mmCIF file of C-alpha atoms in Angstrom:
data_model
loop_
_atom_site.group_PDB
_atom_site.id
_atom_site.type_symbol
_atom_site.label_atom_id
_atom_site.label_comp_id
_atom_site.label_asym_id
_atom_site.label_seq_id
_atom_site.Cartn_x
_atom_site.Cartn_y
_atom_site.Cartn_z
ATOM 1 C CA MET E 1 0.070 -0.248 -0.292
ATOM 2 C CA SER E 2 1.303 3.241 -0.796
ATOM 3 C CA VAL E 3 1.705 6.026 1.496
ATOM 4 C CA ALA E 4 -1.073 8.109 0.593
ATOM 5 C CA SER E 5 -3.231 5.107 0.570
ATOM 6 C CA HIS E 6 -2.360 4.519 3.555
ATOM 7 C CA ASP E 7 -3.031 8.314 5.026
ATOM 8 C CA TRP E 8 -6.072 8.218 2.757
ATOM 9 C CA THR E 9 -8.057 4.798 4.455
ATOM 10 C CA GLY E 10 -6.998 6.767 8.150
ATOM 11 C CA ALA E 11 -8.189 9.780 7.276
ATOM 12 C CA VAL E 12 -11.532 7.983 5.945
ATOM 13 C CA ARG E 13 -11.364 5.697 8.793
ATOM 14 C CA ARG E 14 -11.164 8.306 11.369
ATOM 15 C CA GLY E 15 -14.074 10.540 9.915
ATOM 16 C CA ASP E 16 -11.358 13.425 8.801
ATOM 17 C CA TYR E 17 -12.865 13.512 5.466
ATOM 18 C CA ALA E 18 -11.103 17.217 4.985
ATOM 19 C CA LEU E 19 -7.585 15.296 4.821
ATOM 20 C CA ALA E 20 -9.355 12.273 2.565
ATOM 21 C CA TRP E 21 -10.146 15.284 -0.220
ATOM 22 C CA LYS E 22 -7.033 17.157 0.279
ATOM 23 C CA LEU E 23 -5.463 13.743 -0.166
ATOM 24 C CA SER E 24 -7.903 12.697 -3.746
ATOM 25 C CA GLU E 25 -7.013 16.789 -4.902
ATOM 26 C CA GLY E 26 -3.430 15.583 -5.441
ATOM 27 C CA ILE E 27 -4.210 12.105 -6.554
ATOM 28 C CA LEU E 28 -6.623 13.767 -9.809
ATOM 29 C CA ALA E 29 -3.862 16.304 -10.081
ATOM 30 C CA ALA E 30 -0.976 13.978 -11.100
ATOM 31 C CA ARG E 31 -3.688 11.390 -13.187
ATOM 32 C CA ASP E 32 -2.645 11.495 -16.807
ATOM 33 C CA PRO E 33 -6.018 13.023 -18.732
ATOM 34 C CA GLY E 34 -5.289 10.203 -21.091
ATOM 35 C CA LYS E 35 -6.011 7.392 -18.964
ATOM 36 C CA ARG E 36 -9.532 8.209 -17.748
ATOM 37 C CA ASP E 37 -11.869 5.534 -18.590
ATOM 38 C CA ASP E 38 -9.187 3.672 -20.027
ATOM 39 C CA PRO E 39 -10.479 0.359 -21.755
ATOM 40 C CA SER E 40 -8.292 -1.286 -21.458
ATOM 41 C CA THR E 41 -8.336 -1.171 -17.398
ATOM 42 C CA PRO E 42 -10.723 -3.618 -15.494
ATOM 43 C CA TYR E 43 -13.702 -0.900 -14.887
ATOM 44 C CA HIS E 44 -13.542 -1.870 -11.263
ATOM 45 C CA LEU E 45 -9.962 0.222 -11.363
ATOM 46 C CA ARG E 46 -11.074 3.026 -13.430
ATOM 47 C CA TRP E 47 -11.603 6.894 -13.017
ATOM 48 C CA VAL E 48 -13.633 8.764 -14.799
ATOM 49 C CA TRP E 49 -14.333 11.983 -12.960
ATOM 50 C CA ASP E 50 -11.489 14.863 -14.413
ATOM 51 C CA GLY E 51 -12.274 17.271 -11.839
ATOM 52 C CA ARG E 52 -14.862 19.119 -14.404
ATOM 53 C CA SER E 53 -18.100 21.001 -12.291
ATOM 54 C CA PHE E 54 -21.359 20.193 -12.916
ATOM 55 C CA ASP E 55 -23.071 23.484 -13.064
ATOM 56 C CA GLY E 56 -25.341 23.144 -16.316
ATOM 57 C CA ARG E 57 -24.055 20.412 -17.078
ATOM 58 C CA HIS E 58 -26.043 16.809 -18.369
ATOM 59 C CA VAL E 59 -24.574 14.461 -15.928
ATOM 60 C CA LEU E 60 -24.000 10.740 -16.681
ATOM 61 C CA VAL E 61 -23.124 8.776 -13.414
ATOM 62 C CA ARG E 62 -21.561 5.272 -14.089
ATOM 63 C CA CYS E 63 -21.559 2.246 -11.797
ATOM 64 C CA TYR E 64 -18.516 0.647 -12.428
ATOM 65 C CA HIS E 65 -18.238 -1.077 -8.441
ATOM 66 C CA GLY E 66 -20.250 -3.360 -6.558
ATOM 67 C CA LEU E 67 -24.047 -3.516 -5.933
ATOM 68 C CA GLY E 68 -23.341 -2.279 -2.419
ATOM 69 C CA ASP E 69 -21.109 0.638 -3.491
ATOM 70 C CA THR E 70 -23.507 1.689 -5.349
ATOM 71 C CA ILE E 71 -26.312 1.907 -3.145
ATOM 72 C CA GLN E 72 -23.252 3.431 -0.014
ATOM 73 C CA PHE E 73 -22.556 6.392 -2.831
ATOM 74 C CA ALA E 74 -26.327 6.551 -4.142
ATOM 75 C CA ARG E 75 -26.950 9.334 -1.578
ATOM 76 C CA TYR E 76 -25.524 11.399 -3.001
ATOM 77 C CA LEU E 77 -27.507 11.789 -6.283
ATOM 78 C CA PRO E 78 -29.858 14.757 -5.277
ATOM 79 C CA ILE E 79 -27.201 16.913 -3.917
ATOM 80 C CA LEU E 80 -25.713 16.161 -7.782
ATOM 81 C CA ARG E 81 -28.909 17.093 -9.765
ATOM 82 C CA GLN E 82 -29.016 20.503 -7.235
ATOM 83 C CA SER E 83 -26.341 21.549 -9.979
ATOM 84 C CA ALA E 84 -26.173 19.516 -12.722
ATOM 85 C CA ALA E 85 -28.772 20.133 -15.917
ATOM 86 C CA SER E 86 -29.817 16.312 -15.713
ATOM 87 C CA VAL E 87 -28.389 13.234 -14.017
ATOM 88 C CA ALA E 88 -28.167 9.874 -15.339
ATOM 89 C CA ILE E 89 -26.857 6.861 -14.116
ATOM 90 C CA GLU E 90 -25.806 4.090 -15.547
ATOM 91 C CA VAL E 91 -26.722 1.126 -13.118
ATOM 92 C CA GLN E 92 -26.024 -2.722 -12.309
ATOM 93 C CA PRO E 93 -29.344 -3.768 -14.184
ATOM 94 C CA ARG E 94 -30.406 -5.640 -10.340
ATOM 95 C CA LEU E 95 -30.689 -2.238 -8.955
ATOM 96 C CA ALA E 96 -32.154 -0.552 -11.965
ATOM 97 C CA CYS E 97 -35.610 -1.247 -10.503
ATOM 98 C CA LEU E 98 -34.906 0.115 -6.980
ATOM 99 C CA LEU E 99 -33.181 3.298 -7.790
ATOM 100 C CA ASP E 100 -36.281 4.145 -10.086
ATOM 101 C CA HIS E 101 -37.823 7.197 -9.446
ATOM 102 C CA PHE E 102 -34.789 7.781 -7.157
ATOM 103 C CA PRO E 103 -34.619 11.607 -6.486
ATOM 104 C CA GLY E 104 -32.240 13.408 -8.426
ATOM 105 C CA VAL E 105 -32.646 10.674 -11.021
ATOM 106 C CA ASP E 106 -33.788 11.872 -14.923
ATOM 107 C CA ARG E 107 -32.434 8.926 -16.551
ATOM 108 C CA ILE E 108 -31.398 5.300 -15.812
ATOM 109 C CA VAL E 109 -29.981 3.035 -17.806
ATOM 110 C CA ALA E 110 -28.879 -0.550 -17.704
ATOM 111 C CA PHE E 111 -25.024 -0.902 -17.585
ATOM 112 C CA ASP E 112 -23.453 -3.170 -20.345
ATOM 113 C CA PRO E 113 -20.077 -4.194 -20.080
ATOM 114 C CA ASP E 114 -19.752 -4.893 -23.254
ATOM 115 C CA SER E 115 -21.166 -1.823 -24.613
ATOM 116 C CA PRO E 116 -21.181 1.473 -22.316
ATOM 117 C CA SER E 117 -23.348 4.324 -22.566
ATOM 118 C CA ALA E 118 -21.315 6.540 -24.397
ATOM 119 C CA GLU E 119 -19.882 10.120 -22.984
ATOM 120 C CA SER E 120 -22.020 12.984 -21.380
ATOM 121 C CA ASP E 121 -21.347 16.534 -20.731
ATOM 122 C CA CYS E 122 -19.755 15.296 -17.605
ATOM 123 C CA ASP E 123 -18.980 11.838 -16.605
ATOM 124 C CA ILE E 124 -18.315 10.142 -13.109
ATOM 125 C CA GLU E 125 -18.182 7.009 -11.735
ATOM 126 C CA ILE E 126 -20.476 6.889 -8.602
ATOM 127 C CA MET E 127 -17.652 6.163 -5.709
ATOM 128 C CA GLU E 128 -16.102 9.460 -6.839
ATOM 129 C CA LEU E 129 -19.089 11.865 -5.918
ATOM 130 C CA ALA E 130 -18.384 12.508 -2.680
ATOM 131 C CA PHE E 131 -15.001 14.088 -3.249
ATOM 132 C CA ALA E 132 -16.560 15.686 -6.084
ATOM 133 C CA LEU E 133 -19.475 17.138 -4.146
ATOM 134 C CA ARG E 134 -17.250 17.382 -0.537
ATOM 135 C CA THR E 135 -19.859 16.341 1.739
ATOM 136 C CA PRO E 136 -19.494 13.826 4.388
ATOM 137 C CA PRO E 137 -21.999 10.741 4.400
ATOM 138 C CA SER E 138 -23.321 12.438 7.732
ATOM 139 C CA SER E 139 -24.626 15.209 5.680
ATOM 140 C CA VAL E 140 -26.967 12.276 3.938
ATOM 141 C CA ALA E 141 -27.585 10.038 6.212
ATOM 142 C CA PRO E 142 -29.849 7.436 5.818
ATOM 143 C CA PRO E 143 -32.526 6.009 5.252
ATOM 144 C CA TYR E 144 -32.705 7.260 1.152
ATOM 145 C CA LEU E 145 -33.916 3.847 0.159
ATOM 146 C CA GLN E 146 -37.675 2.670 0.538
ATOM 147 C CA ALA E 147 -39.064 -0.436 0.284
ATOM 148 C CA GLU E 148 -43.241 -2.248 1.075
ATOM 149 C CA ALA E 149 -42.092 -4.055 4.175
ATOM 150 C CA ALA E 150 -42.951 -7.478 4.288
ATOM 151 C CA SER E 151 -45.156 -9.562 6.865
ATOM 152 C CA LEU E 152 -42.900 -11.212 9.031
ATOM 153 C CA PRO E 153 -43.176 -12.375 12.754
ATOM 154 C CA LYS E 154 -42.131 -9.917 15.189
ATOM 155 C CA GLY E 155 -38.402 -10.538 16.824
ATOM 156 C CA THR E 156 -37.249 -12.036 13.011
ATOM 157 C CA VAL E 157 -33.688 -11.439 12.647
ATOM 158 C CA GLY E 158 -31.860 -11.661 8.768
ATOM 159 C CA LEU E 159 -28.760 -14.256 8.675
ATOM 160 C CA CYS E 160 -26.272 -13.126 5.461
ATOM 161 C CA GLY E 161 -23.490 -14.983 5.599
ATOM 162 C CA ARG E 162 -22.664 -15.692 1.457
ATOM 163 C CA ALA E 163 -19.905 -11.963 0.294
ATOM 164 C CA GLY E 164 -18.995 -11.984 -3.426
ATOM 165 C CA ALA E 165 -16.876 -14.850 -4.709
ATOM 166 C CA TRP E 166 -13.834 -12.672 -4.892
ATOM 167 C CA ASP E 167 -13.370 -12.071 -1.629
ATOM 168 C CA SER E 168 -13.895 -15.165 0.085
ATOM 169 C CA HIS E 169 -12.879 -14.238 3.898
ATOM 170 C CA ARG E 170 -15.284 -11.910 4.205
ATOM 171 C CA SER E 171 -17.945 -14.912 3.587
ATOM 172 C CA ILE E 172 -19.087 -17.503 7.165
ATOM 173 C CA PRO E 173 -19.805 -20.916 6.874
ATOM 174 C CA ALA E 174 -23.847 -21.527 6.875
ATOM 175 C CA GLU E 175 -22.738 -23.638 10.051
ATOM 176 C CA ARG E 176 -21.509 -20.814 12.345
ATOM 177 C CA LEU E 177 -24.587 -19.626 12.378
ATOM 178 C CA LEU E 178 -26.837 -22.226 13.406
ATOM 179 C CA PRO E 179 -26.200 -20.805 17.409
ATOM 180 C CA LEU E 180 -28.229 -18.183 16.011
ATOM 181 C CA ALA E 181 -30.993 -19.668 13.913
ATOM 182 C CA GLU E 182 -31.633 -22.119 16.842
ATOM 183 C CA ARG E 183 -31.952 -19.528 19.229
ATOM 184 C CA TRP E 184 -33.869 -16.894 17.528
ATOM 185 C CA PRO E 185 -36.559 -16.605 14.652
ATOM 186 C CA CYS E 186 -34.636 -16.495 11.856
ATOM 187 C CA LEU E 187 -35.099 -15.443 7.763
ATOM 188 C CA THR E 188 -31.947 -16.603 5.368
ATOM 189 C CA LEU E 189 -30.792 -13.095 3.016
ATOM 190 C CA ASP E 190 -28.774 -15.836 1.317
ATOM 191 C CA CYS E 191 -29.853 -17.202 -2.239
ATOM 192 C CA GLY E 192 -30.345 -21.093 -2.590
ATOM 193 C CA PRO E 193 -31.214 -23.270 0.024
ATOM 194 C CA THR E 194 -30.137 -23.962 3.491
ATOM 195 C CA ASN E 195 -30.496 -26.247 6.448
ATOM 196 C CA LEU E 196 -30.123 -23.969 9.229
ATOM 197 C CA PRO E 197 -33.753 -23.939 10.682
ATOM 198 C CA VAL E 198 -35.315 -20.492 9.119
ATOM 199 C CA LEU E 199 -38.532 -19.388 7.863
ATOM 200 C CA ASN E 200 -37.205 -19.367 4.668
ATOM 201 C CA PRO E 201 -35.503 -22.588 4.282
ATOM 202 C CA GLU E 202 -35.701 -22.216 0.725
ATOM 203 C CA GLY E 203 -33.554 -19.411 0.113
ATOM 204 C CA CYS E 204 -33.779 -15.339 -0.246
ATOM 205 C CA PRO E 205 -35.020 -14.357 -3.554
ATOM 206 C CA HIS E 206 -32.448 -13.185 -6.208
ATOM 207 C CA ASP E 207 -34.933 -10.307 -6.861
ATOM 208 C CA VAL E 208 -33.413 -6.986 -5.444
ATOM 209 C CA GLU E 209 -36.641 -5.794 -4.674
ATOM 210 C CA ALA E 210 -38.204 -8.439 -2.972
ATOM 211 C CA THR E 211 -34.939 -8.655 -0.915
ATOM 212 C CA ALA E 212 -35.812 -5.120 0.287
ATOM 213 C CA SER E 213 -39.114 -6.103 1.268
ATOM 214 C CA LEU E 214 -37.596 -8.623 3.352
ATOM 215 C CA ILE E 215 -35.389 -6.676 5.004
ATOM 216 C CA ALA E 216 -37.558 -3.848 5.203
ATOM 217 C CA GLY E 217 -40.007 -6.590 7.169
ATOM 218 C CA LEU E 218 -37.311 -7.924 9.545
ATOM 219 C CA ASP E 219 -36.546 -6.361 13.385
ATOM 220 C CA LEU E 220 -32.394 -6.644 12.522
ATOM 221 C CA VAL E 221 -29.952 -7.829 10.063
ATOM 222 C CA VAL E 222 -27.077 -9.417 11.101
ATOM 223 C CA THR E 223 -24.724 -10.167 7.342
ATOM 224 C CA VAL E 224 -20.887 -9.865 6.547
ATOM 225 C CA ASP E 225 -19.857 -6.847 4.141
ATOM 226 C CA THR E 226 -21.587 -8.073 0.962
ATOM 227 C CA PHE E 227 -24.395 -5.762 -0.999
ATOM 228 C CA ILE E 228 -27.024 -6.745 1.888
ATOM 229 C CA ALA E 229 -25.118 -4.709 4.680
ATOM 230 C CA HIS E 230 -25.766 -1.478 2.480
ATOM 231 C CA LEU E 231 -29.430 -2.249 1.575
ATOM 232 C CA ALA E 232 -29.950 -2.967 5.414
ATOM 233 C CA GLY E 233 -28.323 0.249 6.141
ATOM 234 C CA ALA E 234 -29.617 2.683 3.355
ATOM 235 C CA LEU E 235 -33.139 1.603 3.902
ATOM 236 C CA GLY E 236 -32.164 2.476 7.926
ATOM 237 C CA LYS E 237 -32.471 -1.032 9.523
ATOM 238 C CA PRO E 238 -30.604 -2.166 12.485
ATOM 239 C CA VAL E 239 -27.853 -4.097 10.814
ATOM 240 C CA TRP E 240 -24.820 -5.977 12.724
ATOM 241 C CA LEU E 241 -22.150 -6.136 10.272
ATOM 242 C CA LEU E 242 -19.877 -8.977 10.588
ATOM 243 C CA LEU E 243 -15.905 -8.036 9.268
ATOM 244 C CA LYS E 244 -13.157 -10.028 8.689
ATOM 245 C CA HIS E 245 -9.682 -9.018 10.829
ATOM 246 C CA GLU E 246 -8.174 -6.478 7.976
ATOM 247 C CA PRO E 247 -12.001 -5.154 6.583
ATOM 248 C CA ASP E 248 -12.372 -2.606 3.759
ATOM 249 C CA TRP E 249 -11.526 0.729 3.499
ATOM 250 C CA ARG E 250 -15.093 1.803 4.620
ATOM 251 C CA TRP E 251 -15.356 -0.080 7.867
ATOM 252 C CA SER E 252 -12.938 1.094 10.714
ATOM 253 C CA PRO E 253 -11.714 -2.038 12.718
ATOM 254 C CA LEU E 254 -11.241 0.317 15.695
ATOM 255 C CA SER E 255 -14.862 0.865 16.356
ATOM 256 C CA CYS E 256 -17.962 -0.502 16.697
ATOM 257 C CA ARG E 257 -20.638 2.612 15.161
ATOM 258 C CA SER E 258 -19.995 3.653 11.352
ATOM 259 C CA ASP E 259 -20.512 7.201 9.535
ATOM 260 C CA TRP E 260 -21.834 5.202 6.575
ATOM 261 C CA TYR E 261 -24.558 3.962 8.117
ATOM 262 C CA PRO E 262 -25.947 5.443 12.313
ATOM 263 C CA SER E 263 -28.092 2.354 12.401
ATOM 264 C CA MET E 264 -25.085 -0.318 12.142
ATOM 265 C CA ARG E 265 -22.929 -1.446 14.886
ATOM 266 C CA LEU E 266 -19.684 -3.239 13.778
ATOM 267 C CA TYR E 267 -18.098 -6.913 14.931
ATOM 268 C CA VAL E 268 -14.680 -7.310 13.557
ATOM 269 C CA GLN E 269 -12.659 -10.948 13.820
ATOM 270 C CA PRO E 270 -10.286 -10.508 17.118
ATOM 271 C CA ALA E 271 -7.689 -12.470 14.200
ATOM 272 C CA PRO E 272 -7.537 -13.863 10.672
ATOM 273 C CA GLY E 273 -10.409 -16.946 10.329
ATOM 274 C CA ASP E 274 -11.923 -16.287 13.805
ATOM 275 C CA TRP E 275 -15.727 -16.539 13.237
ATOM 276 C CA SER E 276 -16.537 -17.848 16.491
ATOM 277 C CA SER E 277 -15.212 -14.686 18.925
ATOM 278 C CA PRO E 278 -17.674 -12.027 16.348
ATOM 279 C CA ILE E 279 -20.861 -14.356 16.548
ATOM 280 C CA ALA E 280 -20.362 -15.874 20.306
ATOM 281 C CA GLN E 281 -20.986 -11.529 20.833
ATOM 282 C CA VAL E 282 -23.450 -11.174 18.480
ATOM 283 C CA GLY E 283 -25.672 -13.607 20.626
ATOM 284 C CA ARG E 284 -24.640 -12.281 24.046
ATOM 285 C CA ASP E 285 -26.214 -8.642 22.518
ATOM 286 C CA LEU E 286 -28.975 -10.346 21.079
ATOM 287 C CA ALA E 287 -29.789 -11.379 24.079
ATOM 288 C CA GLN E 288 -29.131 -8.498 26.087
ATOM 289 C CA LEU E 289 -30.926 -6.305 23.816
ATOM 290 C CA LYS E 290 -33.812 -8.583 23.889
ATOM 291 C CA ALA E 291 -33.045 -7.874 28.471
ATOM 292 C CA PHE E 292 -32.338 -4.185 27.083
ATOM 293 C CA VAL E 293 -35.853 -4.173 25.867
ATOM 294 C CA ALA E 294 -37.717 -5.887 28.683
ATOM 295 C CA GLU E 295 -36.426 -2.558 30.821
ATOM 296 C CA GLN E 296 -36.669 0.184 29.247
ATOM 297 C CA PHE E 297 -39.575 -0.096 27.651
ATOM 298 C CA ARG E 298 -41.996 -1.188 29.960
ATOM 299 C CA GLY E 299 -41.607 -5.358 29.996
ATOM 300 C CA ALA E 300 -41.960 -5.386 26.225
ATOM 301 C CA ASP E 301 -41.697 -9.073 24.880
ATOM 302 C CA GLN E 302 -40.732 -8.263 21.690
ATOM 303 C CA TRP E 303 -38.049 -6.469 20.643
ATOM 304 C CA GLU E 304 -39.000 -3.905 17.367
ATOM 305 C CA THR E 305 -36.638 -1.768 15.218
ATOM 306 C CA PRO E 306 -36.400 1.559 17.126
ATOM 307 C CA HIS E 307 -35.744 -0.634 20.465
ATOM 308 C CA ALA E 308 -32.498 -2.713 18.601
ATOM 309 C CA ARG E 309 -31.567 0.764 16.375
ATOM 310 C CA SER E 310 -31.237 2.652 20.083
ATOM 311 C CA PHE E 311 -29.297 -0.523 22.026
ATOM 312 C CA PRO E 312 -25.838 0.839 22.455
ATOM 313 C CA CYS E 313 -22.585 -1.164 22.386
ATOM 314 C CA PRO E 314 -21.413 -2.035 25.089
ATOM 315 C CA GLY E 315 -18.914 0.808 26.164
ATOM 316 C CA GLU E 316 -18.448 2.072 22.329
ATOM 317 C CA SER E 317 -16.578 -0.094 21.349
ATOM 318 C CA CYS E 318 -16.609 -3.590 19.883
ATOM 319 C CA SER E 319 -13.064 -3.965 19.521
ATOM 320 C CA THR E 320 -10.497 -4.204 21.587
ATOM 321 C CA ARG E 321 -7.523 -4.559 18.841
ATOM 322 C CA SER E 322 -4.632 -2.009 19.733
ATOM 323 C CA ARG E 323 -2.811 -1.587 16.100
ATOM 324 C CA SER E 324 -3.017 0.538 12.541
ATOM 325 C CA SER E 325 -6.438 0.872 11.419
ATOM 326 C CA THR E 326 -5.955 1.872 7.964
ATOM 327 C CA SER E 327 -5.532 -1.420 6.226
ATOM 328 C CA SER E 328 -7.635 -1.692 3.034
ATOM 329 C CA GLU E 329 -7.917 -5.102 1.339
ATOM 330 C CA ASN E 330 -10.817 -4.304 -1.305
ATOM 331 C CA GLY E 331 -9.323 -5.265 -4.524
ATOM 332 C CA SER E 332 -11.242 -2.972 -6.351
ATOM 333 C CA LEU E 333 -9.678 -0.019 -4.314
ATOM 334 C CA THR E 334 -5.999 -0.826 -3.862
ATOM 335 C CA ARG E 335 -5.114 2.484 -4.253
ATOM 336 C CA PRO E 336 -7.286 5.906 -3.002
ATOM 337 C CA PRO E 337 -10.135 5.880 -4.555
ATOM 338 C CA SER E 338 -11.535 9.398 -5.758
ATOM 339 C CA GLY E 339 -14.645 8.840 -4.730
ATOM 340 C CA THR E 340 -14.466 9.680 -1.064
#
């Protein structure tokens, strides 16, 4: 990792966005304009925005990264539209329906990697918006997505243990989640059949809108680092995020909170490969949550979304590791992304 990348990741994790943007300015100034949106470069490693103003221009927002990245940075589209003449978003087909009628978006185009859209007056990759607009995530806090809530039993917990194939270290074997599924009413948010004792053993639908509806009906989501975490966070649902020992740049391993999603709390592996510890902590916190609700809400025998959101982190620290918090292992973000 370069010094600039190390410093940028540390700044983002500390919430020092002014420093992160200053570093991004230096990176942008040093780039070769001929390499902008270079077709010879894999999409997830490309940079798109060249620093030009959005004022009065027709802007095309390209989504070259993952579904979760698009959901995380979609919050900035309404702000972009305040200065642009129009905003079109070239988005992954699975997300097109979810972002239909999204504030600030005039037109949605399904992204075809083999035939990307022609350039507009101003092009930008969606993860570059925070830097381009100089707007911290707290200024556009969730919920900024909405979904009709599915009818589910009160107290149902959503479980997701399967992350993207490109980083197998983020995923959790299904059997590791068995202690949670045996003790609490659970729904799987993984696609495909499962042997876990859940309400939907056939698995979660592949359809994003249907998945959003299920999440909206849950009281809590427990998930690994995948798009389910971003979808739940963007919907404003309480989400407990299970992270590998060296998490992605957007999550601080030394905190249990996230600037990106106020309803989220983080559970980080204390050592590489150790899922037992964070899962055991989730189990203990679920039990404490029910006791917290019973005490704070006049003996209620069911805990609901507002209660799970207000439940405090023990000591406000879910990770007590005393080590550097500036690592970044996201394969698509091995350098400081200009999107933050």
